[in-house]
CSV table of C-alpha atoms in Angstrom, one decimal:
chain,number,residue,atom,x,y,z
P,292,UNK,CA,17.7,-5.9,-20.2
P,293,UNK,CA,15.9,-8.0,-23.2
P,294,UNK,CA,18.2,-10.3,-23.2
P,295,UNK,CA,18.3,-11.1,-19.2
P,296,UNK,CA,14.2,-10.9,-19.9
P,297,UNK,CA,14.3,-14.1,-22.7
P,298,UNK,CA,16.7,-15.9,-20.3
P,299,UNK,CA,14.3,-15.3,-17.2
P,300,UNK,CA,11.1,-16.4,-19.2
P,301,UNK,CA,13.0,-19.7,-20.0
P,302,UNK,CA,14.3,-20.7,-16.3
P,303,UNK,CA,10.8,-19.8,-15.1
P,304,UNK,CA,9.2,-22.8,-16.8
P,305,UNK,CA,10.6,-25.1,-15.0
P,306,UNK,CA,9.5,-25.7,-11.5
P,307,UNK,CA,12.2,-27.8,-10.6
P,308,UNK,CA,15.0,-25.3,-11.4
P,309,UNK,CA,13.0,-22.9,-9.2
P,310,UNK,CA,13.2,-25.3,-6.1
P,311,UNK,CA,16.8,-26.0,-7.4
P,312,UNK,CA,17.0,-22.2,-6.6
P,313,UNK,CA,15.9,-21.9,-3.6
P,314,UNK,CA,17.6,-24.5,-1.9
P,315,UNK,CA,21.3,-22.9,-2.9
P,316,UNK,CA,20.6,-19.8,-2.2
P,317,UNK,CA,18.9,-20.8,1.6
P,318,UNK,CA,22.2,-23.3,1.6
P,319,UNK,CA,25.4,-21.7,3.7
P,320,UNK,CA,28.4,-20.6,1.8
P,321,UNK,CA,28.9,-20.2,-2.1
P,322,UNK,CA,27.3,-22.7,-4.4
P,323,UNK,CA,29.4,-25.0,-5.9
P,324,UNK,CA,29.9,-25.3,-10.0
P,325,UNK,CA,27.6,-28.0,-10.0
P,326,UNK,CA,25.0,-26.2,-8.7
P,327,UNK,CA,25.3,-22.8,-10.3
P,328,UNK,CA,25.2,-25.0,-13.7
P,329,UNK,CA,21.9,-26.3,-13.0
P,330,UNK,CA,20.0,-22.9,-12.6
P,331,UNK,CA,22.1,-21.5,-15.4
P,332,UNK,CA,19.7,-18.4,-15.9
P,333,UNK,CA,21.0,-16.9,-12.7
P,334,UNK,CA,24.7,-16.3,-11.6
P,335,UNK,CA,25.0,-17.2,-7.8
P,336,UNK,CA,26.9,-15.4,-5.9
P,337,UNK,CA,27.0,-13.6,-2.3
P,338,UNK,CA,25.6,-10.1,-2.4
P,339,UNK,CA,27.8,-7.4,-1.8
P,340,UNK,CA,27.2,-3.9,-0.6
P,341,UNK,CA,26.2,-2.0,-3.7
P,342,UNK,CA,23.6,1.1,-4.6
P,343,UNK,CA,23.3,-0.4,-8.5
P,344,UNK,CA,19.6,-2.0,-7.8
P,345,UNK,CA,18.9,1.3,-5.9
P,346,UNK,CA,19.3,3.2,-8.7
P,347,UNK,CA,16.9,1.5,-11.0
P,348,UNK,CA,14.5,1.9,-8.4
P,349,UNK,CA,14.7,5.5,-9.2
P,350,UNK,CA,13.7,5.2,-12.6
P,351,UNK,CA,10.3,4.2,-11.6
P,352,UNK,CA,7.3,7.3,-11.6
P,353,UNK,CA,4.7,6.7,-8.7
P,354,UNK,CA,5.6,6.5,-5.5
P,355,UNK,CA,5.3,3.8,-2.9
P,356,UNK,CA,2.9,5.3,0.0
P,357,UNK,CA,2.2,3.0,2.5
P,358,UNK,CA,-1.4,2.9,3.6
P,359,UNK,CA,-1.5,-0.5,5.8
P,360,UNK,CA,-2.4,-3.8,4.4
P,361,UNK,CA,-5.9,-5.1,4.1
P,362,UNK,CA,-7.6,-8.7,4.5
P,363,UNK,CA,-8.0,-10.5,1.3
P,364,UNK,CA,-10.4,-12.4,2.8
P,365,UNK,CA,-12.6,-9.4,3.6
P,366,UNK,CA,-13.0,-8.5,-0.1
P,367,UNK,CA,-14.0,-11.5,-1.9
P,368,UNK,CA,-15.4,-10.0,-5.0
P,369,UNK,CA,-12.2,-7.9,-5.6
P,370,UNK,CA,-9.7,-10.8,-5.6
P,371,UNK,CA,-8.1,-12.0,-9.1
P,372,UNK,CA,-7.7,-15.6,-9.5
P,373,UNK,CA,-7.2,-16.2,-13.3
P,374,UNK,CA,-3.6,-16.5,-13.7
P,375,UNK,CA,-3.7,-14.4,-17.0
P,376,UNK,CA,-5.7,-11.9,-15.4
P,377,UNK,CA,-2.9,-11.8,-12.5
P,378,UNK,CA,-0.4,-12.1,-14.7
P,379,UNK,CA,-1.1,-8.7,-17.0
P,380,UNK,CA,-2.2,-6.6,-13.4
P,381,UNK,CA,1.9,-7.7,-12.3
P,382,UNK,CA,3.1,-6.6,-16.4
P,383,UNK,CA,1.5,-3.3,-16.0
P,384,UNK,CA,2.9,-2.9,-13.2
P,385,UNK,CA,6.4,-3.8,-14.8
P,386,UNK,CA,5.6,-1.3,-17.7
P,387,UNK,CA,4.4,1.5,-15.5
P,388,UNK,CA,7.3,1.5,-13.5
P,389,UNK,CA,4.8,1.3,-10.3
P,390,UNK,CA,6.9,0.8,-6.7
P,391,UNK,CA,5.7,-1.6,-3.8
P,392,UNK,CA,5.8,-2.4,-0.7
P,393,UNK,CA,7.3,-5.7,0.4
P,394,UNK,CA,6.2,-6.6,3.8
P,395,UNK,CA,8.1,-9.7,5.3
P,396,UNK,CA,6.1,-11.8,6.7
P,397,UNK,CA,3.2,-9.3,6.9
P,398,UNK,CA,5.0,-7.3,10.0
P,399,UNK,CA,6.7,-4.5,10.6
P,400,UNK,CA,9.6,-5.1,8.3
P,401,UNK,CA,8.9,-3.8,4.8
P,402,UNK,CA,11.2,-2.1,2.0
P,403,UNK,CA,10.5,-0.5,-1.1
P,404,UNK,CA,10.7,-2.6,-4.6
P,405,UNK,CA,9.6,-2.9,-7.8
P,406,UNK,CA,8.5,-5.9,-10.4
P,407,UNK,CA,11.3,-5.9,-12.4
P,408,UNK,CA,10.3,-8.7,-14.9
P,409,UNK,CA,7.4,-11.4,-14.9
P,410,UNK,CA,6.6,-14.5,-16.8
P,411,UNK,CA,4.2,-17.5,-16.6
P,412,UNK,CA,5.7,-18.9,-13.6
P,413,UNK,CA,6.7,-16.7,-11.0
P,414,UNK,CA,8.3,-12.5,-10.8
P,415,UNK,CA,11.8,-10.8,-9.9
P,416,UNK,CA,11.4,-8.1,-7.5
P,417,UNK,CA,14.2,-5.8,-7.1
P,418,UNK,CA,16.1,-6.2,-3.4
P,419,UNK,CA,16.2,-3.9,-0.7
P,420,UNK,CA,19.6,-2.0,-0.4
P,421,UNK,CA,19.5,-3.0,3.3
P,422,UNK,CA,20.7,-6.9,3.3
P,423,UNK,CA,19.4,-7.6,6.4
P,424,UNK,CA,16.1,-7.1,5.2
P,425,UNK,CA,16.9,-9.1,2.1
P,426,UNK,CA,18.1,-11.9,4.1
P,427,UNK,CA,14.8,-11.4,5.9
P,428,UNK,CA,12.9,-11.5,3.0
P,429,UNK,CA,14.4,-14.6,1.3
P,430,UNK,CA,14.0,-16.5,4.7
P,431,UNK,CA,10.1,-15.2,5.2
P,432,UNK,CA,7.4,-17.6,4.8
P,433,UNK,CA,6.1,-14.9,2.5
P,434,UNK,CA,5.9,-11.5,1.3
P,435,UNK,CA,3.2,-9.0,1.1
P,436,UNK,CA,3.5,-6.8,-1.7
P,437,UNK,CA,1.4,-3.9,-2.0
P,438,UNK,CA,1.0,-0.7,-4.6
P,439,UNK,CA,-1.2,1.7,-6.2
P,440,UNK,CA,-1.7,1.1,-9.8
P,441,UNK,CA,-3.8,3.7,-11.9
P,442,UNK,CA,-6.0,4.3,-8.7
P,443,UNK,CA,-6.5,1.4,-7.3
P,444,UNK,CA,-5.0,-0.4,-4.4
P,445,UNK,CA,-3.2,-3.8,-5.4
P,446,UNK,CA,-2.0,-6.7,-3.1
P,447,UNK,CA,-0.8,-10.0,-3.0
P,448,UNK,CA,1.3,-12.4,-1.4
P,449,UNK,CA,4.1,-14.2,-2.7
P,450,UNK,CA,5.8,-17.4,-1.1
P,451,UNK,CA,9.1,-19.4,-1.6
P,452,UNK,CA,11.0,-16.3,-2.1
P,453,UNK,CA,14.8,-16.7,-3.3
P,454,UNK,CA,17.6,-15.1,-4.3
P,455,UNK,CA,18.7,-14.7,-7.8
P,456,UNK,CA,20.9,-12.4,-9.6
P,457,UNK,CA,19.2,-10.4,-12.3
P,458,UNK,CA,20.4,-8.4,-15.2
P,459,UNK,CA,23.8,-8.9,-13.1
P,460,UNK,CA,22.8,-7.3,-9.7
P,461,UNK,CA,21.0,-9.0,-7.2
P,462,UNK,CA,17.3,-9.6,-7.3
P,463,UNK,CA,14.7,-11.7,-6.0
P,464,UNK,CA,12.2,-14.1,-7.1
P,465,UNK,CA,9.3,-16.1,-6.5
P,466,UNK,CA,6.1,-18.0,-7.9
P,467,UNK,CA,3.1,-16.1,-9.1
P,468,UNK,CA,0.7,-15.2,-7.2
P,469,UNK,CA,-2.4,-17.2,-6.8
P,470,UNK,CA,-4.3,-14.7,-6.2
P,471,UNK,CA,-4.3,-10.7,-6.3
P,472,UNK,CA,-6.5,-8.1,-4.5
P,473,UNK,CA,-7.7,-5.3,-7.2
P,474,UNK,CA,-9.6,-2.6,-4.9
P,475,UNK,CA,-10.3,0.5,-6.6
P,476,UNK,CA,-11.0,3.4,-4.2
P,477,UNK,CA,-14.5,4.1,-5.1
P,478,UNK,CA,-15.3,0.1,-4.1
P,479,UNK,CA,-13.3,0.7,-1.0
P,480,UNK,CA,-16.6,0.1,1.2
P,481,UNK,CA,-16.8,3.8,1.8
P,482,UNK,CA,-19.2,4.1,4.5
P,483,UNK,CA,-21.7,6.4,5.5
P,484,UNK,CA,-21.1,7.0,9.3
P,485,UNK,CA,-24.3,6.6,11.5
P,486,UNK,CA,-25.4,9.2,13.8
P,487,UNK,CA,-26.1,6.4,16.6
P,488,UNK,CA,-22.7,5.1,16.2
P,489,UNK,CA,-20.1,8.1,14.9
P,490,UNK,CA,-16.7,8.6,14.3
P,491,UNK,CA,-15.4,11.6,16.1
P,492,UNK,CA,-12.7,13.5,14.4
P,493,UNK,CA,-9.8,16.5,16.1
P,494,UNK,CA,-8.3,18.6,13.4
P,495,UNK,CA,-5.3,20.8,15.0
P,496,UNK,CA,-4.8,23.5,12.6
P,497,UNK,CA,-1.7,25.1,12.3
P,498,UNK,CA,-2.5,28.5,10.4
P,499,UNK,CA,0.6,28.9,8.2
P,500,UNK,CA,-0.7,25.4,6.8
P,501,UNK,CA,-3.7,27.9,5.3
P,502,UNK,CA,-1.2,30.6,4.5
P,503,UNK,CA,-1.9,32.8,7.7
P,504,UNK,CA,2.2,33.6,8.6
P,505,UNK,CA,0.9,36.1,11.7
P,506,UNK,CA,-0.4,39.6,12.5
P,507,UNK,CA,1.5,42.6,11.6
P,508,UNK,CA,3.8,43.0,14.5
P,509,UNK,CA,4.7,39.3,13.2
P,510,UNK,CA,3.6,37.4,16.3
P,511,UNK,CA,3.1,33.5,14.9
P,512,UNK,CA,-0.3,32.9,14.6
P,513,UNK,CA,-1.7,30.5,17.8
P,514,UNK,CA,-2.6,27.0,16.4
P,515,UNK,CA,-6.8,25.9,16.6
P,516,UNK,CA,-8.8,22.6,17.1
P,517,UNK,CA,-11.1,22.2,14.7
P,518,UNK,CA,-13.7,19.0,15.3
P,519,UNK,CA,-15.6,18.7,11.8
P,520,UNK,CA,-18.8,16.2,11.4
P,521,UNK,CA,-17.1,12.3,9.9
P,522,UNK,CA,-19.5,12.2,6.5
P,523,UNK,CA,-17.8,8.7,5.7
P,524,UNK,CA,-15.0,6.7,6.2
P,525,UNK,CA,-13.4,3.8,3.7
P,526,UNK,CA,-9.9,1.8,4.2
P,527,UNK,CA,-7.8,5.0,2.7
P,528,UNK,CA,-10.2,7.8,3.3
P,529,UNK,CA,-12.7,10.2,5.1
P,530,UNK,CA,-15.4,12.9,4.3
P,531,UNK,CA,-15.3,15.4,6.7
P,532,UNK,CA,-17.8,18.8,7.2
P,533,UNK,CA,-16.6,21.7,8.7
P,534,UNK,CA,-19.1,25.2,9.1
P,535,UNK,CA,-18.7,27.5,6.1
P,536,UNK,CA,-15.3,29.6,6.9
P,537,UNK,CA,-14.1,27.9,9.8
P,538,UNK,CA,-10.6,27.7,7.9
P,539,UNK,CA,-9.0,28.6,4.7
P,540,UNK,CA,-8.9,24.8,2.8
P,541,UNK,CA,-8.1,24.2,-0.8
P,542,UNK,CA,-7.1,21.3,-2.4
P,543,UNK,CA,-3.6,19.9,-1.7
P,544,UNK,CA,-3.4,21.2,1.8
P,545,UNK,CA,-2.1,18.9,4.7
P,546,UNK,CA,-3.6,18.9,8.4
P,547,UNK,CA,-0.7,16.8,9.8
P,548,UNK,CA,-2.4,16.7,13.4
P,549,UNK,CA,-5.6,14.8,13.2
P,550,UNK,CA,-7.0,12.3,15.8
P,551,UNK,CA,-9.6,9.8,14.8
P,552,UNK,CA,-11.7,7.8,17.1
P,553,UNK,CA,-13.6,4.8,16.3
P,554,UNK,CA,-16.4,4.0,18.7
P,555,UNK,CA,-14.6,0.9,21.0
P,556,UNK,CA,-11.6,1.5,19.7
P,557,UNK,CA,-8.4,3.6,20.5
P,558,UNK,CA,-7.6,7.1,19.2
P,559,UNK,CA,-4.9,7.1,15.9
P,560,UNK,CA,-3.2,10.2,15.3
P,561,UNK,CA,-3.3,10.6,11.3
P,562,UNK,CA,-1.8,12.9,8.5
P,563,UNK,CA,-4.8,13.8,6.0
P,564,UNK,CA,-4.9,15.5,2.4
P,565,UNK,CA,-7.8,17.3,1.1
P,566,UNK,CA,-8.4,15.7,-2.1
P,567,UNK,CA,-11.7,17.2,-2.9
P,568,UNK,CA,-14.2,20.0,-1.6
P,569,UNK,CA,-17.5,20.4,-2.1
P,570,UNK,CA,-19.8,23.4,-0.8
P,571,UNK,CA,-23.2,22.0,1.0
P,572,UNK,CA,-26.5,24.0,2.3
P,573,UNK,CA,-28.4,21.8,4.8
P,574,UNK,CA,-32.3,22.7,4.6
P,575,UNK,CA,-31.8,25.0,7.5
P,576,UNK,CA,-29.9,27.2,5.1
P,577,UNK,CA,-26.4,26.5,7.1
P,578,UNK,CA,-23.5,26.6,4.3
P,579,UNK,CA,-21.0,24.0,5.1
P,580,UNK,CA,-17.6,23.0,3.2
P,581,UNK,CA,-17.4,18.8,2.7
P,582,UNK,CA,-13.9,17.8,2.0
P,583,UNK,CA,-12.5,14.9,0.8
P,584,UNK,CA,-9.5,13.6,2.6
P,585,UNK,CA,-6.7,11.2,1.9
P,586,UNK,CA,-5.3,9.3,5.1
P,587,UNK,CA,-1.7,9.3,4.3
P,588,UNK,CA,0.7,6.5,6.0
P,589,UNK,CA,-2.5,5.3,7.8
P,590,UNK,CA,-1.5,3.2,11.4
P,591,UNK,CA,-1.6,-1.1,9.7
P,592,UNK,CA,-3.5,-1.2,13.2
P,593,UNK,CA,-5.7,1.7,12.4
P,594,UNK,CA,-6.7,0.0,9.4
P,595,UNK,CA,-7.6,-3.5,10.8
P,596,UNK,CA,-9.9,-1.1,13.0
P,597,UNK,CA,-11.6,0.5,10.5
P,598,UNK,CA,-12.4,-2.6,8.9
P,599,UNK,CA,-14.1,-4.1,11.9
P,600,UNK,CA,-15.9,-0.6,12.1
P,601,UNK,CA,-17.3,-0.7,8.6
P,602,UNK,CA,-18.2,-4.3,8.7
P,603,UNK,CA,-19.8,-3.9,11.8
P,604,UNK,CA,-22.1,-0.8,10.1
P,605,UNK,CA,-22.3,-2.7,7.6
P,606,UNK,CA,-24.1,-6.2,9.2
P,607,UNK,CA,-26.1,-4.0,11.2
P,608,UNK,CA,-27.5,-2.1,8.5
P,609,UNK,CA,-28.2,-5.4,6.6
P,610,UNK,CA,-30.5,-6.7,9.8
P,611,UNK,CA,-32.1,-3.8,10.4
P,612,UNK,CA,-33.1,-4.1,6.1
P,613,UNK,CA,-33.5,-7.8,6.3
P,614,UNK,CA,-37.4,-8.6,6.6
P,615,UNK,CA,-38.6,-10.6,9.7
């Protein structure tokens, strides 16, 4: 692997080898010996069925969870445009062993991938084991990448994708980044929802989720609808209130029925994780439980409406502060 490292960080200097590159692999049939010589840090050849770069995708620790992609342009004081700065995010990443997602072209299409080496000029990412999707990939106008590292949501966008072969399995490479966006949850523009303008949340809650398996004559217990008060709402999460012992939560547990509606928007259906609970006593002296939740595999649409949702709060709250 050192050695396929040394030969990578040498081809990736030169800009013309990587357009070299690119234009055999997006060429039809084999390359000729001509060819192959002048990008002599890769070995072209067609890609064959195989599980080998599968497998090293298994060696990597955290896993890839999709949450939708966001706007760079909507966070402009979260983008990294220093190329060392973008350069030791994508190493980390490398070291940690941190999975992505590649989205093609930003749509639907997306596989699972890892950085599998990096270097001044550009990154191999490892292929999907679907070669459709690699052929997608490679004919994109670019990929979306995005991951989790140490906490905070990573994304970026990489164009003039091509295929290589890498440590001698297939792989896939392209130009740095010019730009990466570094969004740690806590700057996620978590939002404190308005009265005047709420989010209205449905939990269905399925008792055995809670640990409740039935009565004693082991009738299975009837599921409830729960609608707790939205606290907040950010691009990954939500704060919800429910009354003191209206169910049985703990940290960990899953309500994988939940509907969330956005005012002038449509209702998603969502799978939340309580992350965090806190006990509350408004001054009236009601106890209630406030629980942090985790949207998990959030709707991409869901998340280009909570966006417009928090802005909007967001500009209306600036007015209303702004002197006349």
């Amino acid at each position: 692997m050192l050695q396929s490292r040394s030969c990578l960080h040498g081809c990736i200097r030169s800009n013309a080898a990587t357009a070299e590159r690119a234009r055999i692999h997006r060429s039809a049939g084999p390359p000729t010996r001509a060819q192959a010589e002048r990008a002599p840090c890769y070995k072209w050849s067609p890609h064959s069925p195989r599980t080998a770069p599968h497998a090293r995708m298994a060696e990597h620790h955290e896993a890839a969870t999709f949450t939708g992609l966001l706007k760079p342009e909507h966070f402009p004081d979260h983008l990294l445009h220093d190329p060392g700065e973008i350069l030791l995010t994508l190493r980390r990443m490398n070291k940690q062993r941190v999975l992505l997602n590649a989205h093609i072209d930003a749509g639907s299409h997306r596989f699972v991938s890892a950085v599998l080496d990096c270097g001044p000029r550009g990154l191999v990412l490892d292929v999907s084991p679907d070669e459709w999707l690699n052929t997608q990939a490679v004919a994109s106008d670019f990929l979306t990448c995005s991951a989790q590292l140490d906490g905070v949501r990573i994304q970026f966008d990489l164009h003039e994708v091509t295929g290589v072969t890498w440590d001698d399995l297939p792989a896939l490479f392209a130009p740095l980044p010019a730009s990466i966006l570094r969004l740690q949850r806590r700057q996620a523009f978590r939002m404190s929802v308005p009265m005047n303008n709420p989010v209205v949340c449905q939990v269905t809650v399925y008792p055995q989720d809670c640990g409740d398996n039935g009565d004693a004559a082991g009738a299975p217990p009837a599921a409830r609808v729960v609608r707790p008060r939205v606290a907040d709402v950010s691009m990954d999460g939500i704060a919800l209130v429910f009354e003191a012992d209206t169910l049985e939560l703990a940290v960990g547990i899953e309500l994988t029925d939940c509907l969330i509606s956005l005012p002038d928007s449509d209702t998603a259906k969502v799978h939340l994780k309580v992350r965090n609970l806190h006990q509350t006593t408004n001054p009236n002296g009601v106890r209630n439980v406030r629980a942090g939740c985790e949207i998990v595999d959030m709707p991409a649409r869901f998340t280009n409406q909570i966006q417009r949702y928090i802005f909007k709060i967001e500009r209306e709250r600036r007015l209303l502060e702004s002197p006349d």
